[in-house]
Coordinates of C-alpha atoms and ligand atoms in Angstrom, one line a residue:
M117 CA -63.0 -32.1 53.7
P118 CA -61.3 -35.2 56.0
A119 CA -60.6 -34.6 58.6
H120 CA -56.0 -34.5 59.8
K121 CA -54.0 -34.9 62.4
P122 CA -53.0 -31.7 63.3
R123 CA -49.4 -32.6 64.4
L124 CA -48.7 -33.7 60.6
L125 CA -49.8 -30.8 59.4
D126 CA -47.2 -28.7 61.9
V127 CA -44.8 -30.9 61.4
L128 CA -46.1 -30.3 56.3
N129 CA -45.9 -26.4 58.1
A130 CA -42.2 -26.8 58.4
F131 CA -40.8 -28.4 55.6
E132 CA -38.7 -26.4 53.1
D133 CA -40.7 -28.5 50.7
G134 CA -43.6 -27.2 49.1
I135 CA -46.5 -29.3 50.2
Y136 CA -50.3 -30.4 48.8
I137 CA -53.1 -32.2 49.5
I138 CA -55.8 -32.8 46.1
S139 CA -58.9 -34.8 46.1
N140 CA -59.6 -36.4 43.3
D141 CA -60.8 -34.0 41.4
Y142 CA -58.1 -32.0 41.7
T143 CA -59.3 -29.5 44.4
I144 CA -56.5 -28.7 46.7
E145 CA -57.6 -29.7 50.0
Y146 CA -54.5 -28.7 51.9
M147 CA -51.7 -26.0 51.0
N148 CA -49.0 -25.8 53.5
K149 CA -47.4 -22.4 54.7
H150 CA -44.3 -22.9 52.0
M151 CA -46.6 -23.7 49.1
E152 CA -49.0 -20.7 50.3
E153 CA -46.2 -18.9 49.5
L154 CA -44.7 -19.3 46.4
F155 CA -48.4 -20.3 44.4
G156 CA -51.3 -17.8 47.0
E157 CA -53.5 -19.3 48.9
G158 CA -55.3 -22.6 46.6
I159 CA -57.1 -24.5 49.4
G160 CA -60.1 -25.6 48.2
K161 CA -59.3 -24.0 44.2
K162 CA -58.5 -26.7 41.8
C163 CA -54.7 -27.3 41.5
Y164 CA -53.3 -26.2 38.1
E165 CA -55.7 -22.5 38.5
V166 CA -53.5 -22.5 41.5
L167 CA -49.2 -23.6 39.8
I168 CA -50.0 -22.8 36.5
Q169 CA -53.6 -20.9 36.1
S170 CA -54.9 -22.7 33.1
D171 CA -58.8 -24.3 33.9
K172 CA -56.8 -27.7 32.6
P173 CA -54.7 -30.1 34.6
C174 CA -50.8 -29.5 34.5
N175 CA -49.4 -31.9 32.0
W176 CA -47.2 -33.2 34.1
C177 CA -49.8 -34.5 36.9
K178 CA -50.1 -38.3 36.8
Y179 CA -53.6 -37.8 38.4
D180 CA -53.4 -41.4 36.5
K181 CA -50.8 -43.0 39.2
V182 CA -51.5 -41.8 42.0
F183 CA -55.3 -42.0 41.6
I184 CA -55.8 -45.7 40.1
N185 CA -52.8 -47.1 40.2
N186 CA -52.3 -45.8 43.7
E187 CA -48.5 -45.0 42.3
T188 CA -46.3 -43.0 43.9
H189 CA -44.3 -41.1 40.5
H190 CA -40.8 -38.2 40.7
S191 CA -40.3 -35.8 38.3
E192 CA -39.0 -32.1 37.1
V193 CA -40.7 -30.3 36.0
Y194 CA -40.4 -25.8 35.9
I195 CA -43.2 -23.8 36.8
E196 CA -42.8 -20.7 34.4
S197 CA -45.4 -18.1 36.7
V198 CA -42.4 -19.0 39.3
D199 CA -39.8 -19.7 36.1
K200 CA -38.3 -22.2 39.1
I201 CA -37.4 -25.4 39.0
F202 CA -38.9 -28.6 41.0
A203 CA -38.5 -32.0 41.8
L204 CA -41.8 -33.3 42.0
S205 CA -43.4 -36.2 43.8
E206 CA -47.0 -36.7 43.8
L207 CA -47.9 -39.7 46.4
P208 CA -51.9 -41.4 47.2
I209 CA -52.3 -40.6 50.9
T210 CA -55.1 -42.6 51.8
N211 CA -57.9 -40.7 53.8
Q212 CA -59.9 -41.9 57.1
D213 CA -62.8 -42.6 55.3
A214 CA -60.9 -44.7 52.8
T215 CA -61.0 -42.7 50.3
I216 CA -57.9 -41.1 48.2
S217 CA -55.8 -38.0 48.5
K218 CA -52.8 -36.7 46.8
L219 CA -49.5 -35.3 48.1
S220 CA -47.6 -33.7 45.7
L221 CA -44.2 -32.4 47.0
Y222 CA -42.8 -29.4 45.0
R223 CA -38.8 -29.5 45.8
D224 CA -37.2 -26.2 44.4
I225 CA -34.2 -28.0 42.9
T226 CA -33.9 -24.7 40.3
H227 CA -30.5 -23.5 42.4
T228 CA -28.8 -27.4 41.7
V229 CA -30.2 -27.3 38.4
R230 CA -28.6 -24.5 37.4
Q231 CA -25.4 -25.1 38.6
E232 CA -24.6 -27.8 37.1
E233 CA -26.0 -26.8 33.7
K234 CA -23.6 -23.6 33.9
L235 CA -20.7 -26.8 34.8
K236 CA -21.7 -28.4 32.0
S237 CA -22.0 -25.4 29.8
S238 CA -18.1 -24.7 30.8
R239 CA -17.0 -27.8 30.0
E240 CA -17.9 -28.2 27.2
S241 CA -17.2 -24.6 26.3
Y242 CA -13.2 -26.0 28.0
Q243 CA -13.5 -28.8 26.4
T244 CA -13.9 -26.7 22.6
L245 CA -11.1 -24.2 22.9
F246 CA -9.0 -27.1 24.5
T247 CA -9.8 -29.0 20.6
H248 CA -10.2 -25.5 18.9
A249 CA -6.9 -23.2 20.5
G250 CA -5.8 -21.3 17.5
C251 CA -1.5 -22.3 19.8
G252 CA -0.9 -25.8 21.1
V253 CA -2.3 -26.1 25.1
F254 CA -0.6 -28.7 26.8
I255 CA -0.6 -30.2 30.2
S256 CA 3.0 -31.8 31.1
S257 CA 3.9 -34.1 33.6
K258 CA 7.4 -32.9 36.3
Q259 CA 9.4 -36.0 34.7
G260 CA 9.1 -34.7 31.5
R261 CA 5.8 -36.1 29.1
F262 CA 2.8 -34.4 28.3
L263 CA -0.6 -35.9 29.5
D264 CA -2.4 -34.5 27.9
V265 CA -2.4 -32.5 24.4
N266 CA -4.2 -30.2 22.5
P267 CA -4.9 -31.4 18.7
T268 CA -3.3 -27.9 17.3
L269 CA 0.0 -28.9 19.4
L270 CA -0.5 -32.3 17.9
K271 CA 0.0 -31.1 14.4
M272 CA 2.7 -28.2 15.3
L273 CA 5.0 -30.2 15.8
G274 CA 3.7 -32.8 13.1
Y275 CA 2.4 -35.8 14.8
R276 CA -0.7 -37.9 13.6
D277 CA -0.7 -40.2 16.0
K278 CA -1.9 -38.5 20.1
D279 CA -0.2 -42.0 21.9
E280 CA 3.0 -41.6 19.7
F281 CA 3.5 -38.1 20.7
L282 CA 2.5 -39.3 24.6
S283 CA 4.9 -41.2 24.6
L284 CA 8.1 -38.4 23.5
D285 CA 10.5 -37.5 25.8
L286 CA 10.3 -33.7 26.2
A287 CA 13.5 -32.8 27.0
R288 CA 15.1 -35.8 24.0
D289 CA 12.3 -35.7 21.6
V290 CA 10.8 -32.2 22.1
Y291 CA 13.5 -30.1 23.3
L292 CA 15.9 -28.9 20.6
S293 CA 18.7 -29.2 23.6
P294 CA 17.4 -30.6 27.2
K295 CA 19.8 -27.9 29.3
D296 CA 16.8 -25.6 27.8
R297 CA 14.0 -28.0 29.0
R298 CA 15.7 -28.0 32.8
E299 CA 16.3 -24.0 32.6
Y300 CA 12.2 -23.5 31.6
T301 CA 11.5 -25.6 35.0
E302 CA 14.4 -24.1 36.4
I303 CA 12.6 -21.4 36.3
I304 CA 8.9 -22.3 36.8
E305 CA 9.8 -23.9 40.0
K306 CA 10.8 -20.9 41.0
T307 CA 8.0 -19.1 39.9
G308 CA 5.5 -21.0 39.9
Q309 CA 5.7 -19.9 35.7
V310 CA 6.7 -18.7 33.3
V311 CA 6.2 -15.9 30.6
D312 CA 6.1 -16.2 26.4
Y313 CA 9.7 -18.1 27.3
E314 CA 11.6 -18.9 23.8
V315 CA 12.8 -21.4 23.2
K316 CA 13.6 -24.0 19.9
W317 CA 11.5 -27.4 19.5
R318 CA 12.1 -30.3 16.9
R319 CA 9.1 -31.1 15.5
R320 CA 8.6 -35.0 14.0
D321 CA 10.2 -34.3 10.5
G322 CA 13.5 -32.9 12.4
N323 CA 12.6 -29.1 10.8
I324 CA 13.0 -27.2 13.7
L325 CA 10.2 -24.5 15.5
H326 CA 10.5 -21.1 17.0
I327 CA 8.4 -21.5 20.2
L328 CA 7.0 -18.5 22.7
L329 CA 6.0 -21.3 25.9
T330 CA 3.3 -19.8 29.1
S331 CA 3.3 -22.3 31.6
T332 CA 2.1 -22.1 35.0
V333 CA 2.6 -25.0 37.5
R334 CA -0.2 -28.0 38.5
Y335 CA 0.0 -29.2 42.5
D336 CA -1.4 -32.1 44.0
T337 CA -2.9 -31.4 46.7
N338 CA -0.8 -31.6 49.3
G339 CA 1.2 -28.2 47.5
D340 CA 4.4 -30.7 45.7
I341 CA 5.0 -30.8 42.5
L342 CA 2.8 -32.9 39.6
G343 CA 3.9 -31.4 36.3
Y344 CA 2.6 -28.4 34.3
E345 CA 0.3 -27.4 31.7
G346 CA 0.0 -24.1 29.3
I347 CA 0.2 -23.0 25.7
V348 CA 3.0 -22.8 22.8
V349 CA 2.0 -20.2 20.6
D350 CA 4.4 -20.9 16.9
Q351 CA 6.6 -18.6 15.9
T352 CA 8.3 -20.2 13.3
R353 CA 6.8 -17.7 10.6
R354 CA 7.1 -14.7 12.5
K355 CA 10.2 -15.4 13.2
K356 CA 11.0 -16.0 9.7
H357 CA 9.0 -12.2 8.7
Q358 CA 10.9 -10.6 11.6
N359 CA 14.5 -11.7 10.2
E360 CA 13.0 -11.1 5.6
I361 CA 12.4 -7.4 7.5
K362 CA 14.7 -7.4 9.4
E363 CA 17.0 -8.4 5.6
A364 CA 15.1 -5.6 4.0
Y365 CA 15.5 -2.9 6.8
D366 CA 18.8 -3.3 6.1
F367 CA 20.2 -4.4 2.6
M368 CA 17.5 -0.8 2.3
D369 CA 19.7 1.0 5.2
K370 CA 22.8 0.4 3.4
I371 CA 21.1 1.6 -0.2
I372 CA 20.8 5.2 1.6
S373 CA 23.8 5.3 3.4
C374 CA 25.7 3.5 -0.1
S375 CA 23.7 6.3 -2.0
P376 CA 25.7 9.1 -3.7
N377 CA 23.3 11.6 -3.2
A378 CA 22.4 13.3 0.0
I379 CA 18.8 11.2 1.3
M380 CA 16.5 13.1 3.6
A381 CA 14.6 12.8 6.0
M382 CA 11.9 14.7 8.0
D383 CA 9.2 14.6 9.8
M384 CA 5.8 17.1 9.3
M385 CA 7.8 19.3 11.3
G386 CA 10.8 19.9 9.9
I387 CA 12.5 17.3 12.2
I388 CA 15.4 15.2 11.0
K389 CA 14.6 11.6 10.9
L390 CA 17.0 10.5 9.0
W391 CA 20.3 11.9 6.8
N392 CA 23.1 9.6 5.4
K393 CA 26.2 9.4 4.5
S394 CA 26.6 11.4 1.1
A395 CA 24.2 13.9 3.3
E396 CA 26.9 13.9 5.2
D397 CA 29.6 14.5 3.3
I398 CA 27.8 17.1 0.9
F399 CA 26.5 19.2 3.5
G400 CA 28.9 19.6 6.1
F401 CA 27.2 18.4 8.8
K402 CA 27.3 15.2 11.0
S403 CA 24.7 12.7 11.7
A404 CA 25.1 12.7 15.0
K405 CA 24.4 16.2 14.7
V406 CA 20.7 16.5 12.5
V407 CA 19.3 13.7 13.4
E408 CA 16.7 14.0 15.9
K409 CA 18.4 17.6 17.1
M410 CA 17.5 20.0 13.8
N411 CA 15.4 21.0 12.0
I412 CA 15.6 21.5 8.2
Q413 CA 15.2 25.2 8.6
Q414 CA 18.7 26.2 10.2
I415 CA 20.0 23.4 7.7
F416 CA 18.3 25.7 4.2
S417 CA 16.6 28.2 5.1
I418 CA 12.8 28.7 6.4
K419 CA 12.1 30.4 3.1
V420 CA 13.6 27.4 1.4
A421 CA 12.3 24.5 3.1
N422 CA 8.3 26.4 3.2
N423 CA 8.9 26.7 -0.7
V424 CA 9.6 22.9 -1.2
M425 CA 6.7 22.3 0.7
D426 CA 5.3 23.8 -1.2
M427 CA 5.7 22.8 -4.3
M428 CA 5.3 19.8 -3.9
R429 CA 1.9 20.6 -2.5
D430 CA 1.5 21.5 -6.2
E431 CA 0.6 19.6 -7.9
K432 CA 3.0 21.3 -11.6
F433 CA 5.8 20.2 -9.8
G434 CA 5.7 16.3 -10.8
G435 CA 1.8 15.6 -9.6
R436 CA 0.3 15.0 -5.5
G437 CA 3.3 15.5 -2.9
R438 CA 6.4 15.6 -4.9
L439 CA 9.1 18.1 -6.4
N440 CA 11.1 16.8 -9.0
S441 CA 14.7 18.2 -10.1
Y442 CA 14.7 21.1 -8.2
P443 CA 16.9 23.8 -8.6
L444 CA 18.6 24.3 -5.0
N445 CA 22.1 26.2 -4.6
F446 CA 23.4 25.7 -0.4
K447 CA 26.2 28.1 1.1
K448 CA 28.3 25.7 2.7
N449 CA 29.6 27.2 6.7
N450 CA 33.7 27.7 4.5
G451 CA 31.3 29.5 2.4
E452 CA 31.7 26.3 -0.7
I453 CA 28.7 27.0 -3.0
V454 CA 27.0 23.0 -3.1
E455 CA 24.7 23.3 -6.4
G456 CA 22.6 20.3 -7.4
N457 CA 19.6 19.1 -8.0
L458 CA 16.4 18.5 -5.3
S459 CA 13.5 15.6 -5.3
A460 CA 11.7 15.8 -2.6
S461 CA 8.0 14.0 -1.4
I462 CA 5.3 13.8 1.2
L463 CA 4.5 10.7 3.0
Y464 CA 1.2 9.9 3.4
D465 CA -0.5 7.8 6.2
D466 CA -3.7 5.1 5.0
K467 CA -6.0 8.1 5.6
G468 CA -3.9 10.3 3.4
D469 CA -3.1 12.3 6.2
E470 CA 0.5 14.0 5.3
L471 CA 3.2 12.4 7.8
A472 CA 6.8 12.7 6.6
S473 CA 8.6 14.3 3.5
V474 CA 11.8 12.2 2.4
G475 CA 14.6 14.4 -0.4
L476 CA 17.3 13.5 -2.3
F477 CA 19.6 16.2 -3.2
V478 CA 22.3 14.9 -6.4
D479 CA 25.3 17.2 -5.6
L480 CA 26.2 18.3 -9.6
K481 CA 29.6 20.2 -8.6
E482 CA 31.7 18.1 -10.8
R483 CA 28.9 17.1 -12.9
L484 CA 27.8 21.4 -13.6
Q485 CA 32.2 22.3 -13.8
T486 CA 32.8 18.8 -16.9
E487 CA 29.8 20.5 -18.7
R488 CA 31.7 24.0 -18.3
E489 CA 34.9 22.8 -19.1
L490 CA 33.1 20.2 -22.2
G491 CA 31.1 23.4 -23.3
E492 CA 34.4 25.1 -23.6
A493 CA 36.6 22.1 -25.2
R494 CA 33.6 22.5 -28.1
Q495 CA 33.9 26.4 -28.2
H496 CA 38.1 26.3 -29.1
L497 CA 36.8 23.0 -31.0
L498 CA 34.5 25.4 -33.1
Q499 CA 36.9 28.2 -32.5
S500 CA 40.6 26.2 -34.6
E501 CA 37.4 24.4 -36.5
K502 CA 36.8 28.2 -37.6
L503 CA 40.3 28.8 -37.6
A504 CA 41.3 26.3 -40.3
A505 CA 38.9 27.0 -42.8
M506 CA 40.0 30.4 -42.8
G507 CA 43.6 29.6 -43.8
R508 CA 42.6 27.7 -46.4
L509 CA 40.6 30.6 -47.9
T510 CA 43.2 33.0 -46.7
S511 CA 46.4 31.6 -48.5
Q512 CA 42.8 30.7 -51.7
I513 CA 43.1 34.9 -51.7
A514 CA 46.6 35.2 -50.9
H515 CA 47.6 32.6 -53.8
E516 CA 45.3 34.4 -56.3
L517 CA 46.6 37.6 -55.7
N518 CA 50.2 37.7 -55.1
N519 CA 50.1 37.1 -59.1
P520 CA 48.9 39.7 -59.9
L521 CA 49.6 41.9 -57.1
F522 CA 53.2 41.5 -58.8
G523 CA 51.9 41.5 -62.3
I524 CA 50.9 45.1 -61.0
M525 CA 54.4 46.1 -59.1
N526 CA 56.6 44.9 -62.1
T527 CA 54.2 47.0 -65.1
L528 CA 54.9 50.2 -62.0
E529 CA 58.5 49.8 -61.5
L530 CA 58.5 49.7 -65.9
M531 CA 56.8 52.7 -66.4
K532 CA 58.6 54.9 -63.0
T533 CA 61.7 53.6 -65.0
E534 CA 60.2 56.1 -68.3
I535 CA 58.7 58.8 -66.2
S536 CA 61.9 61.1 -64.5
P537 CA 63.0 61.1 -60.7
Q538 CA 61.5 64.7 -61.0
N539 CA 58.5 64.6 -62.8
K540 CA 56.2 65.1 -60.0
R541 CA 53.9 61.5 -60.7
R542 CA 56.8 59.8 -60.7
R543 CA 56.5 60.7 -56.7
L544 CA 53.0 59.5 -56.6
L545 CA 54.1 56.3 -59.0
D546 CA 56.8 55.6 -56.1
M547 CA 53.7 55.6 -53.4
S548 CA 52.3 53.3 -55.5
L549 CA 54.4 51.1 -55.5
S550 CA 55.1 51.2 -51.0
E551 CA 51.6 50.6 -50.7
I552 CA 51.4 47.6 -53.5
E553 CA 54.8 46.4 -51.8
R554 CA 53.2 46.5 -48.3
L555 CA 50.4 44.6 -50.1
A556 CA 52.5 42.1 -50.8
D557 CA 54.5 41.6 -47.3
M558 CA 50.6 41.0 -46.0
L559 CA 50.2 38.6 -48.2
K560 CA 53.1 36.9 -47.4
K561 CA 52.2 36.9 -43.8
M562 CA 48.8 36.0 -44.8
L563 CA 50.8 32.7 -46.6
S564 CA 52.5 32.3 -43.1
F565 CA 49.5 32.8 -40.7
S566 CA 47.4 29.8 -42.8
K567 CA 49.9 27.5 -42.5
P568 CA 51.4 28.1 -38.9
D569 CA 52.5 23.7 -39.1
Q570 CA 55.2 24.8 -41.9
D571 CA 56.7 27.7 -39.5
K572 CA 59.9 28.5 -38.3
R573 CA 60.1 27.5 -34.6
I574 CA 63.2 29.0 -33.2
E575 CA 64.0 30.5 -29.5
V576 CA 62.5 34.2 -28.6
N577 CA 63.0 36.2 -25.6
I578 CA 59.1 38.2 -25.0
N579 CA 61.2 41.3 -24.5
V580 CA 63.3 41.3 -27.5
V581 CA 59.8 41.4 -29.8
I582 CA 57.3 44.1 -27.2
D583 CA 60.2 46.4 -27.9
E584 CA 60.5 46.7 -31.2
L585 CA 56.9 46.4 -32.2
M586 CA 57.1 49.2 -29.2
M587 CA 59.1 51.0 -31.3
L588 CA 57.2 51.2 -34.4
Y589 CA 53.3 51.7 -32.2
E590 CA 54.9 54.8 -30.0
K591 CA 54.4 57.5 -32.3
R592 CA 51.0 56.0 -32.8
F593 CA 50.4 55.7 -28.5
R594 CA 51.8 59.1 -27.9
E595 CA 49.4 60.8 -31.1
N596 CA 46.6 58.9 -29.5
S597 CA 47.5 59.9 -25.4
I598 CA 48.0 57.1 -25.0
K599 CA 50.5 56.1 -21.6
V600 CA 52.5 53.2 -22.2
S601 CA 54.4 51.7 -19.5
M602 CA 56.3 48.8 -18.7
N603 CA 57.1 46.1 -16.8
L604 CA 58.8 44.1 -17.9
M605 CA 61.5 41.3 -15.7
E606 CA 65.0 41.3 -16.8
N607 CA 65.1 37.6 -17.7
P608 CA 61.6 35.9 -18.9
G609 CA 63.5 32.5 -19.9
L610 CA 63.6 32.2 -23.4
I611 CA 60.1 30.3 -25.8
K612 CA 59.7 28.1 -29.0
A613 CA 57.7 30.0 -31.0
S614 CA 57.5 31.2 -34.2
R615 CA 58.5 35.5 -34.2
D616 CA 56.7 36.6 -37.0
Q617 CA 53.1 34.7 -35.1
L618 CA 54.1 36.3 -32.1
R619 CA 54.7 39.5 -33.9
Q620 CA 50.9 38.8 -35.5
V621 CA 49.6 38.2 -32.1
F622 CA 50.7 41.8 -30.2
I623 CA 49.7 43.9 -33.3
N624 CA 46.7 43.3 -33.0
M625 CA 46.2 43.6 -28.9
F626 CA 48.5 47.5 -29.4
S627 CA 45.3 47.7 -32.1
N628 CA 42.3 46.3 -30.3
A629 CA 43.9 48.3 -27.5
M630 CA 44.3 51.4 -29.6
Y631 CA 40.7 51.2 -30.4
A632 CA 39.3 50.6 -27.3
M633 CA 40.3 54.0 -25.8
P634 CA 39.8 57.5 -28.7
D635 CA 40.0 59.7 -25.6
G636 CA 43.4 58.5 -24.4
G637 CA 44.2 56.3 -21.3
S638 CA 47.6 54.3 -20.6
L639 CA 48.5 50.7 -21.3
E640 CA 50.3 48.6 -19.1
I641 CA 52.5 45.6 -20.6
S642 CA 54.0 42.8 -17.9
N643 CA 55.4 39.7 -17.2
K644 CA 55.8 36.9 -14.9
I645 CA 57.0 32.8 -15.1
V646 CA 54.3 31.2 -13.5
S647 CA 54.7 27.1 -13.3
G648 CA 57.2 26.9 -15.9
K649 CA 55.3 29.6 -18.0
L650 CA 55.4 32.7 -18.8
Y651 CA 52.8 35.1 -18.3
I652 CA 52.0 38.7 -21.1
I653 CA 49.2 41.1 -19.3
I654 CA 48.0 44.0 -21.7
K655 CA 46.0 46.3 -19.6
D656 CA 44.7 48.4 -21.0
T657 CA 41.9 51.5 -19.4
G658 CA 40.1 51.8 -22.9
T659 CA 35.9 51.3 -23.1
G660 CA 35.5 47.9 -22.4
I661 CA 33.9 44.6 -23.3
K662 CA 30.5 44.1 -22.6
P663 CA 29.5 40.3 -20.0
D664 CA 27.3 39.3 -23.4
H665 CA 30.2 39.2 -25.6
M666 CA 33.0 38.2 -23.3
K667 CA 32.2 34.3 -24.5
K668 CA 32.4 35.5 -28.1
I669 CA 35.7 37.0 -27.9
F670 CA 37.1 34.6 -30.2
D671 CA 35.0 33.5 -32.3
S672 CA 35.8 34.7 -35.9
F673 CA 34.1 37.2 -37.2
F674 CA 33.4 38.8 -34.1
T675 CA 33.6 42.3 -34.2
T676 CA 31.8 45.0 -32.4
K677 CA 34.0 47.9 -35.0
K678 CA 31.5 49.5 -36.4
E679 CA 33.5 50.9 -40.3
S680 CA 34.1 47.0 -41.8
V681 CA 37.8 48.8 -42.7
Q682 CA 39.0 48.4 -39.2
G683 CA 37.6 44.9 -38.8
V684 CA 36.4 42.6 -39.4
G685 CA 36.6 39.9 -36.4
L686 CA 39.9 37.5 -36.8
G687 CA 42.5 39.8 -34.6
L688 CA 41.4 37.6 -32.1
S689 CA 40.3 34.2 -33.1
V690 CA 44.1 34.7 -34.5
C691 CA 45.7 34.9 -31.5
Y692 CA 43.6 32.2 -30.6
G693 CA 44.6 29.9 -32.9
F694 CA 48.7 31.0 -33.2
I695 CA 48.9 31.1 -28.5
K696 CA 46.9 27.4 -28.6
D697 CA 49.5 25.8 -31.9
H698 CA 52.2 27.3 -29.5
G699 CA 51.1 24.6 -26.8
G700 CA 49.5 27.6 -24.5
D701 CA 46.5 29.8 -23.6
I702 CA 45.0 32.9 -23.5
K703 CA 42.4 34.5 -21.5
V704 CA 40.6 37.7 -20.8
E705 CA 38.6 40.0 -18.2
S706 CA 37.1 42.8 -18.8
Q707 CA 35.2 46.2 -16.9
E708 CA 33.3 47.2 -19.5
G709 CA 33.5 51.2 -19.4
Q710 CA 36.4 50.3 -17.4
W711 CA 39.5 48.1 -18.2
T712 CA 40.3 45.0 -20.4
E713 CA 43.7 43.3 -19.3
F714 CA 44.3 40.2 -21.7
T715 CA 46.9 37.7 -20.5
I716 CA 48.8 35.4 -22.3
M717 CA 50.3 32.2 -20.8
L718 CA 53.3 30.3 -23.4
P719 CA 55.1 27.4 -21.4
I720 CA 58.6 28.5 -21.1
A721 CA 61.4 26.4 -23.1
G722 CA 63.0 23.1 -21.3
K723 CA 60.6 23.6 -18.9
Ligands
ADP23 P1 38.1 43.0 -34.3 O1 39.2 44.0 -34.9 O2 38.1 43.3 -36.3 O3 37.1 43.9 -33.8 P2 39.1 41.0 -32.5 O4 39.4 39.0 -33.4 O5 40.5 41.4 -33.0 O6 38.3 40.9 -33.8 O7 38.5 41.7 -32.0 C1 37.0 40.8 -31.5 C2 36.3 42.2 -30.9 O8 37.0 42.4 -29.6 C3 36.3 44.1 -31.0 O9 35.2 43.9 -31.9 C4 36.2 43.7 -29.4 O10 34.4 44.6 -29.7 C5 36.7 43.2 -28.6 N1 37.9 44.1 -28.2 C6 39.1 42.9 -28.6 N2 40.0 44.2 -27.7 C7 39.8 44.5 -26.4 C8 39.8 46.0 -25.7 N3 41.5 45.7 -25.7 N4 38.7 46.2 -25.7 C9 37.9 46.6 -26.0 N5 37.3 45.3 -26.2 C10 38.4 44.3 -27.6

């Protein structure tokens, strides 16, 4: 090994860089301390064995340049074994014996290179972010001009030419109202930043944008404000959606609050979340007292609420989570019964779990009432039709019977003249004659019943009619152990009526009452005036009427009387027809096995 000056070697050892010297056959002649620390002892070994653990020279080695051309060469190399980047200088040195060696100097620049790489990549990232960010990014001057903007902001405001955009006066050309920019700068200069500042900007085409601005202040080295930088989010579509959602919500809210049906919503614990105006009216609970404060089980009973939930969960009541038109009666605090139909459904979340339930209650009070009235009217109409038909039939029969009857009567009269009054047969003949006369009288009545319109109407005192009939019936009532009590007003007013028809009505009533009290009882006849109408009440303590017969007793041909001789079921239907014909009404109440009470209502003449 050629001799090197020891002093020079000390200097080389003190270097922070790795230094070694090789002879022209790649043998390491010298390695400084730092080089040994990096690659281990190497003197006497081939440089490439030490550096890259290879049996061939390193591909960056400039052997030729140094040993042949006697030139110095600088390069940058990466050595994998130590994972470091070096700035390499290879230079020829002349030994004392005039031979050439190569000195290689490895300066570790790993940190610097990596930092630079990082810096470069982060600069590139920022540039990419700036260019491709989904929101607008800007740097602006304090005076109110954009200094730089990203393409998104340019596009957002409808500009193609960036220079045109950068020449805009922000307060005048971009802000819808210059005052907004003043307000924005005041806030940002006071606090150093603005976050989500809502403001309206104007696009190049004049359309308005709803902007959300977040920015900070840029200062110079002296701490003076240079301008601002930040991001711009276009809120226009979101605002539009918000408005649409609000409109839809308001619309729904109006529908719910104007619905004539009660609408309610509950969470799965039963806590009421929605209670519309109709629910307030129908159930009598104010929304403010109910929403978030009451459980549906407090309104309906626990039993009803659970029952409704069970039915909703059962497919057969309207499908999964649905209940269709379930009749529900509800008793209000004031005791009033609300009759209606409940339809309900369960709301599910995305996973199919139960979220809430909604109910719609239709109050059927008025509908049911109308239906009832309609049913009664239909019934009465039917009754009138039946009566009319019966009237026609009766009149035909009466007509047909009239002539033969008079024939028989004449024959009997004739026979009477031929039989002496002392003759036993004469009495039989008289009896036959009187029965025939009764029959003729009945036929006459039948004819008059069937022609109510032609019947003469006169002002009648009901008390007189009842008294007259009582005189006839008194004996029969007594014989049947029926105690009659009369409680008639002294002046019941006058009724414009057919006396015969009224008589027929009371005869029917009395006969029925008598039939209903085979073992005796009491009959009470009273009257009173209510709102211009005379009420005549006939109450007996007889067999009473079965509840399911109540609706039928005024029907023609309805009878419970066994023997066909006793009843054909026309009595009450005739009464009903007469009373209705007089502008009145007739009602019945009864307790089976106890009593029956008929009330006849007739308008008082002149009232
Ligand atoms: P009829 O007397 O021919 O049966 P009505 O039309 O007069 O026909 O009466 C119909 C039915 O109404 C009777 O069969 C009877 O069942 C019932 N009814 C009428 N009046 C009374 C009463 N006072 N007490 C009990 N049932 C009565």
